Amino acid sequence: MRIGLIGIGTMARHHARAATRLGATVVSACASSLDSRNWDAFLREFPCEKRRDAEQVVEDSDAVIVCPRWDVTQHMMPMLLDSEKPMLIEKPVALRSEQAKAFLRAARCPHNKMIGFNRRFYRPVLALKKELGTRTPKSVHVVVSEHLDHHRRNTGEDVIRHLVPFTSVHTIDLVQFLFENATVKAMYRTEEGEFVSYNGLLESGGMPIFLGINANDPSPVGFWVRFPDETWVLSPLETLRMYRGISVDASGPVRRYTPAICGEVLEEGPGKPGILEQMRAFLSGRYAEGARLEDCVRQLELIDEIRRA
C-alpha cells in the first residue's frame, strides 16, 4: 500500500515506522513549509516525494496519515472528509463539539476515517475493557495532570487554553471507551491563568466516576477501578495491575500496609505504544476498532458539559 503523510514531525515518523513495518511504502509527504527543519530527518528515514501541499499527497497515495501541527487539522477537515481515500487523522480534529458535528454532517466519506486515539489499542486497556464486560465496579477514580511548562516548551503558549480537547481528551476518550454514556453530575472549576482545572463527579449506569483534570498535579495519572473484591489500577496507562487485599507488616513500631498484587498486564512491543496495532487495524480496513469522528463528537460533547457545569 502506498502511504502519504501530511505532516513530518515526531508523530508522523512514529506512524510511518509502523506502516512500513507492516509492509506499506511511504511515497510522498508534505509539511507546513518546503523549508521545514524536519525534512532532513524525515527523508533520511523515509525517502519519498517532497510535496508542496496536502492535496498532492492525497492524490499520490492509497491511504493518508494526517498529523500536522495541533492547530492545523481542524482547518483541513472538510477537504479530508470529502476524499474517498482512507485516512488516519491525528487529534484534535476539532476543539468544540459543534465544530465536530458540522464536520460530520457535511462529510461525504467519513466511513474510512480513523482518528488517532492509540491508547484504545493498549493491551492493558483492552484487558480492563474485557473485565468490565463481565462485572460492574463500585466506583472509578480518574486522574489527569497537565504539566503546563512542558506544553509551553514543546507546543507554545497558545495551546494552554486548549489542553483539555488537545491532550486531556486522550483520557476522556478512554472514559467513554471503557464506560458507556458517562454524564456530568457535579463539577468544580479552578482557573489557573489560561488553564482551567476541573474536579467532580461523572456517572455511568449509576456508577460514580470521580474525575480530576488538574494543572501540574504530581499524582500518578490513570484509572483506579474498584470492584467489590479487587481494585484494578491502570497507571501509568501502559500498565494494568490488579490488587486483592493487603499485606500487613507489624514488625516495626509503625504498621505498614502494602496492596497485594494478584495480576499484571503490560503494554509491550516495538515503537510508541499502541501505534503499531492501530496502524495494523487501519491498513486492514478495520476502522471501527479505532476511534471515529462520531467518537470525537461524543468526547467533545462531554468536555463541553464539563466546562459548563
CSV table of N, CA and C in Angstrom, one decimal, residues 15 23 58 65 74 84 95 103 105 108 119-121 133 143 146 155 173 229 234 248-249 279 283 296 305 309:
chain,number,residue,atom,x,y,z
A,15,HIS,N,4.2,7.0,13.1
A,15,HIS,CA,3.2,6.4,12.2
A,15,HIS,C,3.8,5.7,11.0
A,23,GLY,N,4.6,-3.4,6.0
A,23,GLY,CA,4.7,-3.6,4.6
A,23,GLY,C,4.3,-2.5,3.7
A,58,VAL,N,-2.6,13.5,-1.0
A,58,VAL,CA,-3.8,12.7,-1.1
A,58,VAL,C,-3.9,12.1,-2.5
A,65,ILE,N,-1.9,9.5,6.1
A,65,ILE,CA,-1.8,9.7,7.6
A,65,ILE,C,-1.7,11.2,7.8
A,74,GLN,N,-8.0,20.9,12.1
A,74,GLN,CA,-9.4,21.4,12.1
A,74,GLN,C,-9.7,22.2,10.8
A,84,GLU,N,-12.2,10.2,-0.9
A,84,GLU,CA,-12.5,8.8,-0.7
A,84,GLU,C,-11.4,8.0,-0.2
A,95,LEU,N,-12.0,21.5,18.2
A,95,LEU,CA,-11.8,21.9,19.6
A,95,LEU,C,-13.2,22.1,20.4
A,103,PHE,N,-18.6,19.1,10.9
A,103,PHE,CA,-17.8,18.3,10.0
A,103,PHE,C,-18.5,17.0,9.7
A,105,ARG,N,-21.8,16.3,9.7
A,105,ARG,CA,-22.9,16.5,8.9
A,105,ARG,C,-22.6,16.7,7.4
A,108,ARG,N,-18.6,13.8,3.2
A,108,ARG,CA,-19.0,12.9,2.1
A,108,ARG,C,-18.5,11.5,2.3
A,119,ARG,N,-4.4,4.9,22.5
A,119,ARG,CA,-4.5,4.2,23.7
A,119,ARG,C,-5.6,3.1,23.8
A,120,ARG,N,-6.5,3.2,22.9
A,120,ARG,CA,-7.6,2.2,22.7
A,120,ARG,C,-7.0,0.8,22.4
A,121,PHE,N,-5.8,0.8,21.8
A,121,PHE,CA,-5.1,-0.4,21.4
A,121,PHE,C,-4.1,-1.0,22.4
A,133,GLY,N,-16.7,-5.9,30.9
A,133,GLY,CA,-17.9,-6.6,30.3
A,133,GLY,C,-18.4,-7.7,31.1
A,143,VAL,N,-7.5,10.2,37.1
A,143,VAL,CA,-6.6,11.4,37.4
A,143,VAL,C,-5.9,11.8,36.1
A,146,GLU,N,-1.9,17.9,33.6
A,146,GLU,CA,-1.3,18.6,32.5
A,146,GLU,C,-0.2,19.5,33.0
A,155,THR,N,5.0,23.0,22.7
A,155,THR,CA,4.0,23.4,21.7
A,155,THR,C,3.7,24.8,21.6
A,173,ASP,N,-11.4,10.1,26.1
A,173,ASP,CA,-11.7,9.1,25.2
A,173,ASP,C,-11.8,7.7,25.9
A,229,ASP,N,-14.3,-7.0,45.1
A,229,ASP,CA,-13.3,-7.8,45.7
A,229,ASP,C,-11.8,-7.5,45.3
A,234,LEU,N,-4.9,1.2,36.4
A,234,LEU,CA,-4.3,1.4,35.1
A,234,LEU,C,-3.5,2.7,35.2
A,248,VAL,N,0.2,-6.9,55.7
A,248,VAL,CA,0.5,-6.1,56.9
A,248,VAL,C,1.8,-6.5,57.5
A,249,ASP,N,2.7,-5.5,57.6
A,249,ASP,CA,4.0,-5.7,58.3
A,249,ASP,C,3.9,-5.0,59.6
A,279,MET,N,-2.2,1.0,13.6
A,279,MET,CA,-1.9,1.0,12.2
A,279,MET,C,-2.3,-0.3,11.5
A,283,LEU,N,-4.6,-0.2,8.3
A,283,LEU,CA,-4.2,-0.7,6.9
A,283,LEU,C,-5.1,-1.9,6.5
A,296,CYS,N,-15.3,11.4,18.4
A,296,CYS,CA,-14.8,12.7,18.7
A,296,CYS,C,-15.9,13.7,19.0
A,305,GLU,N,-19.7,19.7,28.3
A,305,GLU,CA,-20.6,19.5,29.5
A,305,GLU,C,-19.7,19.8,30.8
A,309,ALA,N,-20.5,22.9,33.5
A,309,ALA,CA,-21.0,22.5,34.8
A,309,ALA,C,-20.6,23.5,35.9
